[in-house]
Coordinates of C-alpha atoms in Angstrom, one line a residue:
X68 CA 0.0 0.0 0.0
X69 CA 1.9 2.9 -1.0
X70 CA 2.3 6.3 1.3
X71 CA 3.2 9.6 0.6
X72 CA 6.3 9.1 1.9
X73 CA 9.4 8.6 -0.7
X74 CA 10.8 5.0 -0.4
X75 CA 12.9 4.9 3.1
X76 CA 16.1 2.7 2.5
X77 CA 15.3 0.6 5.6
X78 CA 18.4 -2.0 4.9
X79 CA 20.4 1.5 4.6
X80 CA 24.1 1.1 6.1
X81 CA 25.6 3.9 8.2
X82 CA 26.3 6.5 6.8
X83 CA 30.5 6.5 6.4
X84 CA 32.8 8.2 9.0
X85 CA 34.5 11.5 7.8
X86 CA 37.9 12.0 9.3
X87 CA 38.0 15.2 11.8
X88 CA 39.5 17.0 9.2
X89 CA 36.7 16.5 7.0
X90 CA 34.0 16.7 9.5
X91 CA 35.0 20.4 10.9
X92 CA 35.4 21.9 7.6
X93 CA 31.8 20.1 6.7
X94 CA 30.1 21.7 9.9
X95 CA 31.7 25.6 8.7
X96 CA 29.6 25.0 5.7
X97 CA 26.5 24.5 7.6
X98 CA 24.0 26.2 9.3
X99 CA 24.8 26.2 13.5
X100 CA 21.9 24.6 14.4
X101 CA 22.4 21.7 11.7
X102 CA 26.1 21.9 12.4
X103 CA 25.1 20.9 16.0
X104 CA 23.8 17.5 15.3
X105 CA 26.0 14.5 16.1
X106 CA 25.3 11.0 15.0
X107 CA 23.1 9.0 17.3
X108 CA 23.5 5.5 15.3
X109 CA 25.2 4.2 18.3
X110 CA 22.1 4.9 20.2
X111 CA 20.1 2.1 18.0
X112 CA 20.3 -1.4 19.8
X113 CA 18.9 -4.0 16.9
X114 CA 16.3 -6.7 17.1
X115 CA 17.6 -9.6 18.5
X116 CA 17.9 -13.5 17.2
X117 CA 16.4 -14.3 20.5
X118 CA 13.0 -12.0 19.6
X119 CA 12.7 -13.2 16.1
X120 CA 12.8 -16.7 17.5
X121 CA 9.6 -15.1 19.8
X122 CA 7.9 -13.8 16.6
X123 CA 7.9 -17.4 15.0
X124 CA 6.5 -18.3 18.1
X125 CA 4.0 -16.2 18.1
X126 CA 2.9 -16.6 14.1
X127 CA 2.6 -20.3 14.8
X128 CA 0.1 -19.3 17.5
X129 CA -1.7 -17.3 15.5
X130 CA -2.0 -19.9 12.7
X131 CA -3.1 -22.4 14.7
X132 CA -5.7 -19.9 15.7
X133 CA -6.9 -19.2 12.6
X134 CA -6.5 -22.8 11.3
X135 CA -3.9 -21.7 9.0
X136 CA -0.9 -24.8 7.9
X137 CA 1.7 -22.1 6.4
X138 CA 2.5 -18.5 5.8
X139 CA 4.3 -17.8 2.3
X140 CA 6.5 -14.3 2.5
X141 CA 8.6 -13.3 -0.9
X142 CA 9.9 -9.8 -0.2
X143 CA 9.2 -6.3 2.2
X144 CA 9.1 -5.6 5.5
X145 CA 7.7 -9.1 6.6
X146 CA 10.3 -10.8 5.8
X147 CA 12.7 -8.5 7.4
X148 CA 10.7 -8.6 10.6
X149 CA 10.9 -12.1 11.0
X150 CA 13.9 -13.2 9.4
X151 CA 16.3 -10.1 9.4
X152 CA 16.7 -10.7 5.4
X153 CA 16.4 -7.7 3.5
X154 CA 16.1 -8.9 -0.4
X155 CA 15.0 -7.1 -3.4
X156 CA 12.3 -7.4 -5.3
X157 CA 12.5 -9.1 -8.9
X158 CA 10.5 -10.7 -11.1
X159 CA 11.8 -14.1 -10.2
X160 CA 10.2 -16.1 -7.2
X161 CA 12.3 -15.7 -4.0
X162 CA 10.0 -16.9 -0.8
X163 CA 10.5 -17.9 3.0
X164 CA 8.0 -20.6 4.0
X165 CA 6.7 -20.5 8.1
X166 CA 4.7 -23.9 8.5
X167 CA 2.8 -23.9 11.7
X168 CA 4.4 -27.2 12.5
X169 CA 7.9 -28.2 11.3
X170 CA 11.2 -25.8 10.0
X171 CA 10.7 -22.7 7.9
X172 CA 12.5 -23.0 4.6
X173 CA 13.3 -21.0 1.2
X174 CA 12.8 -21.4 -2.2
X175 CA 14.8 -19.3 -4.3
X176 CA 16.8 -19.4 -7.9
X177 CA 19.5 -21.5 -8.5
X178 CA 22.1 -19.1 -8.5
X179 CA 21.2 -17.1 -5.0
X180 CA 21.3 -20.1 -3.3
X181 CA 24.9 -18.9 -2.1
X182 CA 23.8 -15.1 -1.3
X183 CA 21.1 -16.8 0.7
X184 CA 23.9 -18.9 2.7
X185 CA 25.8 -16.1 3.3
X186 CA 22.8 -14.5 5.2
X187 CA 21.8 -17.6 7.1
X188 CA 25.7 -18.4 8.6
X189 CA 26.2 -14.4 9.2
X190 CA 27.6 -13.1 12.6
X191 CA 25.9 -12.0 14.4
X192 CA 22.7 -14.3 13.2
X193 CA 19.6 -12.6 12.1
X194 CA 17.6 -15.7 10.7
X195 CA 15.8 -17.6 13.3
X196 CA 15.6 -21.4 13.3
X197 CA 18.5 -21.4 10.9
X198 CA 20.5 -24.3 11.3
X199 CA 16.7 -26.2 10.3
X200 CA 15.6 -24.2 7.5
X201 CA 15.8 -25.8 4.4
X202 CA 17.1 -24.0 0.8
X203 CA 15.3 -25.3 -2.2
X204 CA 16.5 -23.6 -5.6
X205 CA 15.0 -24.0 -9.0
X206 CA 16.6 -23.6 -12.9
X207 CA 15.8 -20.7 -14.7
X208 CA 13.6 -22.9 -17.1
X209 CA 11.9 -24.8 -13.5
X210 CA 8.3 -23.9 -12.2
X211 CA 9.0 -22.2 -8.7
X212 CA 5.7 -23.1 -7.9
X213 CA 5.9 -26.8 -7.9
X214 CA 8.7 -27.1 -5.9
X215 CA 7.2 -24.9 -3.4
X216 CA 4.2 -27.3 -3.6
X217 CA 7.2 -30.1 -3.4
X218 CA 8.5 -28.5 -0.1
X219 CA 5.5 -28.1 1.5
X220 CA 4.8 -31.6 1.3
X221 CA 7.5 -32.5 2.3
X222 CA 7.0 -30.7 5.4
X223 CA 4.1 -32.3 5.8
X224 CA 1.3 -30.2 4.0
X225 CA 0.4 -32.0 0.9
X226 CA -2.9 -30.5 1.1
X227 CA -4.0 -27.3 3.6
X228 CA -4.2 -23.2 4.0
X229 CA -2.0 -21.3 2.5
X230 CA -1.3 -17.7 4.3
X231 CA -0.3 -15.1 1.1
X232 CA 1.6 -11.9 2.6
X233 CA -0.6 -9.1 1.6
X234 CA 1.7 -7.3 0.4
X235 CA 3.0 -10.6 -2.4
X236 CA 3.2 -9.4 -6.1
X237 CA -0.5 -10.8 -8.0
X238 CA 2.0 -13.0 -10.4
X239 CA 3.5 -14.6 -7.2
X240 CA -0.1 -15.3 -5.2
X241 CA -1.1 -16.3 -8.3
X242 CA 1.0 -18.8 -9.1
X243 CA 1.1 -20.3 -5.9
X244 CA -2.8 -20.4 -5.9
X245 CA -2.7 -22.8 -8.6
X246 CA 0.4 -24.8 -7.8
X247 CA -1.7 -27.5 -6.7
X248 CA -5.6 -29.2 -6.5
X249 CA -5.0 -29.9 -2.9
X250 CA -3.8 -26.6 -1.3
X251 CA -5.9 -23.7 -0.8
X252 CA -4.7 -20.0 -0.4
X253 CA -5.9 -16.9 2.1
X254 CA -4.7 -13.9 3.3
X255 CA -1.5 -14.0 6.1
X256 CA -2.3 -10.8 7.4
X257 CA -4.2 -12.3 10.7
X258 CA -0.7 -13.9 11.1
X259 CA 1.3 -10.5 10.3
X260 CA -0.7 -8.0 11.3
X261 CA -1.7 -10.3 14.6
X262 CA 2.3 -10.1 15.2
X263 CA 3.6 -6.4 14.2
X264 CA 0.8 -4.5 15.1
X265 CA 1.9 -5.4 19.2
X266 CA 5.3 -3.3 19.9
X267 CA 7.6 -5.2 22.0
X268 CA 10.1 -3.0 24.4
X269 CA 13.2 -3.3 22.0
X270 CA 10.6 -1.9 18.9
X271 CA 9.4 0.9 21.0
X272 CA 12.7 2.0 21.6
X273 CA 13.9 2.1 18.3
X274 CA 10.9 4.0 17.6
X275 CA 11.3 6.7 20.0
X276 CA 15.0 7.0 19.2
X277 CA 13.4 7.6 15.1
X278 CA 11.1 9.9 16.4
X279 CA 13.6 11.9 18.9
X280 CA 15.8 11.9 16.1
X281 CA 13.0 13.6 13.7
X282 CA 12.0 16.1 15.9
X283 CA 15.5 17.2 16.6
X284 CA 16.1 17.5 12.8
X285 CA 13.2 19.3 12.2
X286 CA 13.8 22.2 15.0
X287 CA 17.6 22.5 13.4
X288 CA 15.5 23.1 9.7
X289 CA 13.6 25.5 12.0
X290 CA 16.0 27.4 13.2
X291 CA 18.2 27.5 9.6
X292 CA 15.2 28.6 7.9
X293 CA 15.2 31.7 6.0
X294 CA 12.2 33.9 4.2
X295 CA 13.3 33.6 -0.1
X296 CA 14.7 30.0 0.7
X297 CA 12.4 27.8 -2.0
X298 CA 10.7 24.2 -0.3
X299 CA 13.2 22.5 -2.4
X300 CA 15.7 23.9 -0.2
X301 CA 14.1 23.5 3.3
X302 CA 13.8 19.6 2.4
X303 CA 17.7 19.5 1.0
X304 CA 18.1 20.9 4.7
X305 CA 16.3 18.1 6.1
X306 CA 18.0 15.7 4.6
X307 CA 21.6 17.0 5.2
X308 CA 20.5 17.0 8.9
X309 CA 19.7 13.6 9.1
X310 CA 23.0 12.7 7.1
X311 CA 24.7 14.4 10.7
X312 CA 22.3 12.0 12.9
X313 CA 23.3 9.2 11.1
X314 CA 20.2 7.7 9.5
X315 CA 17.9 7.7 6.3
X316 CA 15.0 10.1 5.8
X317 CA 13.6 13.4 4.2
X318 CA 10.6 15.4 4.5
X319 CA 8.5 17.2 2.4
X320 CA 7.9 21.2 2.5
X321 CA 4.7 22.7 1.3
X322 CA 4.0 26.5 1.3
X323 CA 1.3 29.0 2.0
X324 CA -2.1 27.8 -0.4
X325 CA 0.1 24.1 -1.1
X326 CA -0.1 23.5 2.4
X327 CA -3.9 23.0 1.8
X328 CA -3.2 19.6 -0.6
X329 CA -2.7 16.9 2.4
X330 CA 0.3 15.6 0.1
X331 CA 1.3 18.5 -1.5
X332 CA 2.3 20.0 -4.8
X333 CA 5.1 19.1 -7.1
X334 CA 5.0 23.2 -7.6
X335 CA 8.4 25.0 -6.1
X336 CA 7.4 27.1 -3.6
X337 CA 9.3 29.9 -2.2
X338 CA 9.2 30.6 1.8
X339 CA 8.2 34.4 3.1
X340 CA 7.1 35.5 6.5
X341 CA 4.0 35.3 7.5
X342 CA 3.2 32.4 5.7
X343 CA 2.1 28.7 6.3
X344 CA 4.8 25.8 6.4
X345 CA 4.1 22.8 6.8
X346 CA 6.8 20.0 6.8
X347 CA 5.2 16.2 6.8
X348 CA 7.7 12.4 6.7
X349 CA 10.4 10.9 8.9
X350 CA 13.3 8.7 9.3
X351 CA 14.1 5.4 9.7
X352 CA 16.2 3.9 12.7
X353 CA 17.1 0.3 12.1
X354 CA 13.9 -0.6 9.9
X355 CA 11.4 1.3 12.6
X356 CA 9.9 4.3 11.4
X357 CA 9.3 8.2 12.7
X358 CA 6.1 10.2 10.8
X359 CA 5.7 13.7 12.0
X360 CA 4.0 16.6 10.9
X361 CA 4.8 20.7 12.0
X362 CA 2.9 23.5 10.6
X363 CA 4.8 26.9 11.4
X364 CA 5.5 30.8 10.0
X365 CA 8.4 32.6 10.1
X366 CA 9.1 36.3 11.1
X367 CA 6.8 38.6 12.6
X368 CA 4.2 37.0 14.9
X369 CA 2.3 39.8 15.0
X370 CA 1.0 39.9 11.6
X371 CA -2.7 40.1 11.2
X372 CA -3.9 37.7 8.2
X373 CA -2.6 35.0 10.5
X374 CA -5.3 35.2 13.1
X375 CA -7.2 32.6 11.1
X376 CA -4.1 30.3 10.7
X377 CA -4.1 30.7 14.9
X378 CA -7.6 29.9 15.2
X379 CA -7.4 26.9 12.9
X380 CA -3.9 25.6 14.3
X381 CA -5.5 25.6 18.1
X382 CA -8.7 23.8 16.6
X383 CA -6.4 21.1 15.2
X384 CA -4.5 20.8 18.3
X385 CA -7.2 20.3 20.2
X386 CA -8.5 17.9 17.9
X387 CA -5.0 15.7 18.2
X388 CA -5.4 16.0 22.0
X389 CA -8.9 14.8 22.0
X390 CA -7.7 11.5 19.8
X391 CA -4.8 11.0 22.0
X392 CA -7.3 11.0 25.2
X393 CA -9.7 8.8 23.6
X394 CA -7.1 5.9 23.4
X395 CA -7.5 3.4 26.1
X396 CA -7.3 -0.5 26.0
X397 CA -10.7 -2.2 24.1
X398 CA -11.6 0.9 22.5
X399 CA -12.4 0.8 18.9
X400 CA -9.7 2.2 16.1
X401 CA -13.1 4.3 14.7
X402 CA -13.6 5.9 18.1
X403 CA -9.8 7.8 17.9
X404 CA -11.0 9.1 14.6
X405 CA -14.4 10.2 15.6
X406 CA -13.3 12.2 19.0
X407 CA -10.9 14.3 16.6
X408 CA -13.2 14.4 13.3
X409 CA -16.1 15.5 15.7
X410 CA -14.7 18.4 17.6
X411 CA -13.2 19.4 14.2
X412 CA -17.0 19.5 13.1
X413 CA -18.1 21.1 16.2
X414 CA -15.9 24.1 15.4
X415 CA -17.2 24.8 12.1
X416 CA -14.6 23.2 9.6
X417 CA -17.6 19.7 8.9
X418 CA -19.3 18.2 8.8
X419 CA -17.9 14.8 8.1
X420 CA -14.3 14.9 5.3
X421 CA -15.4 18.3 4.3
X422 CA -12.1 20.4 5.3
X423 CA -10.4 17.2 7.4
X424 CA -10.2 15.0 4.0
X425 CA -8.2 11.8 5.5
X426 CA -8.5 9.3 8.8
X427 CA -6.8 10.4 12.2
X428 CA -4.1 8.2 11.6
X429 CA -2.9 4.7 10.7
X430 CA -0.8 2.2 12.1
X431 CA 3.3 2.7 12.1
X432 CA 6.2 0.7 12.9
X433 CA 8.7 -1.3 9.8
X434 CA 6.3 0.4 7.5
X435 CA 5.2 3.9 7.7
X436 CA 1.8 2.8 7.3
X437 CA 1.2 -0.2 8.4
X438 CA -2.3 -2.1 10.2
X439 CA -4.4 -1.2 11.7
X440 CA -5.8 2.1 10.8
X441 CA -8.1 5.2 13.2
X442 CA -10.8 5.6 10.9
X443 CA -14.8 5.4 10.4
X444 CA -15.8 1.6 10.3
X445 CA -12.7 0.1 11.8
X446 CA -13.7 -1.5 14.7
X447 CA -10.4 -3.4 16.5
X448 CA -9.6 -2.8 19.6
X449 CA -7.0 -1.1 20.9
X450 CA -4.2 -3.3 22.8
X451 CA -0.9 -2.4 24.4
X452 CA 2.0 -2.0 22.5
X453 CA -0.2 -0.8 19.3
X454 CA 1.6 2.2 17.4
X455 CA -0.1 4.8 15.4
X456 CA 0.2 8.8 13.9
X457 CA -2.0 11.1 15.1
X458 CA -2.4 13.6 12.4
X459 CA -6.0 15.6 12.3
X460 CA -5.9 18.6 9.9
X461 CA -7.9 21.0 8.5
X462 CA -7.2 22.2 4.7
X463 CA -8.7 25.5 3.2
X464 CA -8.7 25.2 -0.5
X465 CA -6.8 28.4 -2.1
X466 CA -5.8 29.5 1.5
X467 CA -4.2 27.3 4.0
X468 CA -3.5 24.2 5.6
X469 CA -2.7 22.8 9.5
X470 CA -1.6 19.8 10.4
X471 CA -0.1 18.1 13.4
X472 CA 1.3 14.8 13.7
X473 CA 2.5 13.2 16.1
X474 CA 3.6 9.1 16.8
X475 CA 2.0 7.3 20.0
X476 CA 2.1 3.5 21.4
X477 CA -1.0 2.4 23.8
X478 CA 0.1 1.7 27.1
X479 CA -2.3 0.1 29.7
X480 CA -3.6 3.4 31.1
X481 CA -3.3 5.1 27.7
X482 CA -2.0 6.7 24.7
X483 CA 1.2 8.2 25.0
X484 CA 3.1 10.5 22.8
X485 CA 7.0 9.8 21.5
X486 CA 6.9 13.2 20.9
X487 CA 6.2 16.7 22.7
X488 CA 3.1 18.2 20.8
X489 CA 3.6 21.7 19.4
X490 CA 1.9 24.4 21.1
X491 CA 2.0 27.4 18.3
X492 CA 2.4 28.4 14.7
X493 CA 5.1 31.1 16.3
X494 CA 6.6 28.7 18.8
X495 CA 6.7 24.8 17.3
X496 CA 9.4 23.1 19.4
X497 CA 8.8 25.3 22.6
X498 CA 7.8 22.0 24.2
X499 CA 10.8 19.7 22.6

């Protein structure tokens, strides 16, 4: 399901040391406040072997729940969750088999059998269960598909439920739909979704340290902003400020009447004071996502055309307050959406999608948006350890646009922010 945010390079390395040399006469080149990021890399402490061993645990759980025999995975951020392999895409079939009962094991061409290998004997080990999982490889002129069929019956499942990744290219579902008379397919994501969408301590953490790292970056922007700087150049900023912290990511810059499209304009944009900014994305910290929104002005406070923009900005906050306050265990995903959407309405900007055109928020974590979702008609509970944006915003056509976003987890006695809410169009980061 695509996003607005450009593709994050999740498998990304870090980013290479400069020499001292290089590094001081980098930071005279910059401005203070980006020159004043370090790298935080170190920070990061990755996903163990130990809990992807738990997270096969706990798909085989939810298979057996949900009378599922297998889950079939080719490439994305499913695989990398439970395996730690990060493999491109292509248009030959590459897949990591979980059967309920028995050792996971991969079918992949010929000629990556030895990449694959590599990956399975590296140090330190990422791949759970690897000294049992099996490598199957088919000829370029083989059908992939029957020797999956081949493999899963020889684990066991000549005939049963398949689980298809959601996320699985239609010419792979398809062929492994019709590899064989005796094996049925259906949708894995009761078996993903059932195991990302609960945060475990070690995800959270990475996921504050993305969003700490976000919100540091975009106050640096902030402060190195100038009025006749274009959006092109704000977002070059951005990404030359996470370059310092050491990770991947980028953010979008929209301008005055842009700010109004949710997703922007491809139109450049110059910045002048007095004016609506709002900046939108995030970063990535060792696969685990940050998505935060800041609409702000620069220069004079004072000026009189904004006293809209300040009645608008403290109707949205109010709205992201109300959402955040709403969360509690065994609520409904719908209700987080509804305590925002209806206050929005209350104040005059409904009814219903009229000026707040999207959901409240959506799930975050590997992906930036990810299951489940805080809109109308979704009606899953909350649990602990659930992560979502909370983003309400209101959009004037030809005028202006606010939004705030923020990232939260559920904890037993509540919602709870990664991040510091911003208090002002004036002020942003008063509060980080």
């Amino acid at each position: 399901m695509p996003t607005r945010r450009r593709f994050l390079l999740a498998a990304a390395a870090a980013t290479p040391a400069l020499t001292l040399t290089a590094q001081a006469q980098q930071s005279e080149k910059l401005p203070p406040a980006i020159a004043a990021l370090t790298n935080r890399r170190a920070e990061a402490v990755p996903i163990t072997l130990a809990e992807r061993e738990q997270r096969l645990d706990r798909a085989r759980a939810l298979m057996h729940q949900n009378k599922i025999d297998a889950i079939v995975i080719t490439t994305g951020t499913s695989l990398t969750y439970f395996t730690g392999l990060r493999w491109g895409q292509s248009e030959r079939f590459f897949a990591w088999t979980l059967p309920a009962t028995g050792a996971p094991f991969i079918v992949c061409p010929v000629f990556e059998e030895g990449r694959v290998r590599e990956r399975m004997e590296a140090k330190p080990a990422t791949l759970p269960s690897a000294s049992t999982t099996r490598v199957y490889t088919w000829n370029e002129d083989e059908d992939p598909y029957q020797l999956l069929a081949k493999a899963l019956k020889e684990s066991g499942l000549a005939s049963g439920k398949i689980g298809i990744e959601e996320r699985t290219q239609f010419v792979f579902a398809d062929g492994i739909a019709h590899t064989s008379p005796t094996l049925t397919t259906t949708s894995a994501t009761p078996i993903t979704y059932g195991c990302r969408s609960i945060k475990t301590p070690a995800e959270l953490a990475l996921m504050q340290l993305a969003n700490n790292i976000t919100l540091s970056v975009y106050k640096a922007c902030y402060e190195s902003a100038q009025p006749g700087m274009t959006n092109r150049q704000f977002s070059q900023l951005v990404d030359t400020a996470y370059t310092r912290c050491g990770v991947t990511g980028d953010a979008s810059c929209q301008v005055g009447e842009y700010s109004a499209l949710p997703h922007g304009s491809l139109q450049p944009q110059i910045i002048r004071e007095g004016e609506i900014i709002l900046i939108d994305d995030g970063c990535t910290v060792e696969g685990y996502q940050s998505d935060i929104s800041r609409t702000f002005v620069l220069g004079d406070p004072t000026i009189a055309k904004l006293d809209k923009a300040r009645k608008v900005f403290e109707i949205v906050l109010e709205a992201q307050s109300a959402a955040l306050a709403t969360a509690r265990p065994g609520v409904q995903c719908q209700a987080i959406d509804a305590a925002a959407r209806d206050l929005i309405t209350a104040a005059g900007y409904g009814p219903d999608y009229r000026h707040f055109t999207h959901r409240v928020g959506h799930g975050i974590g590997m992906d930036g948006h990810e299951w489940p979702y805080l809109v109308r008609g979704n009606a899953t509970p909350l649990a602990p350890g659930m992560c979502f944006s909370d983003e309400p915003g209101i959009y004037l056509p030809g005028e202006f646009g606010v939004r705030l976003e923020d990232d939260w987890h559920l904890t037993e006695e509540g919602g709870k922010m990664f991040t510091a809410q911003s208090p002002s169009l004036e002020h942003p980061f008063a509060n980080a």
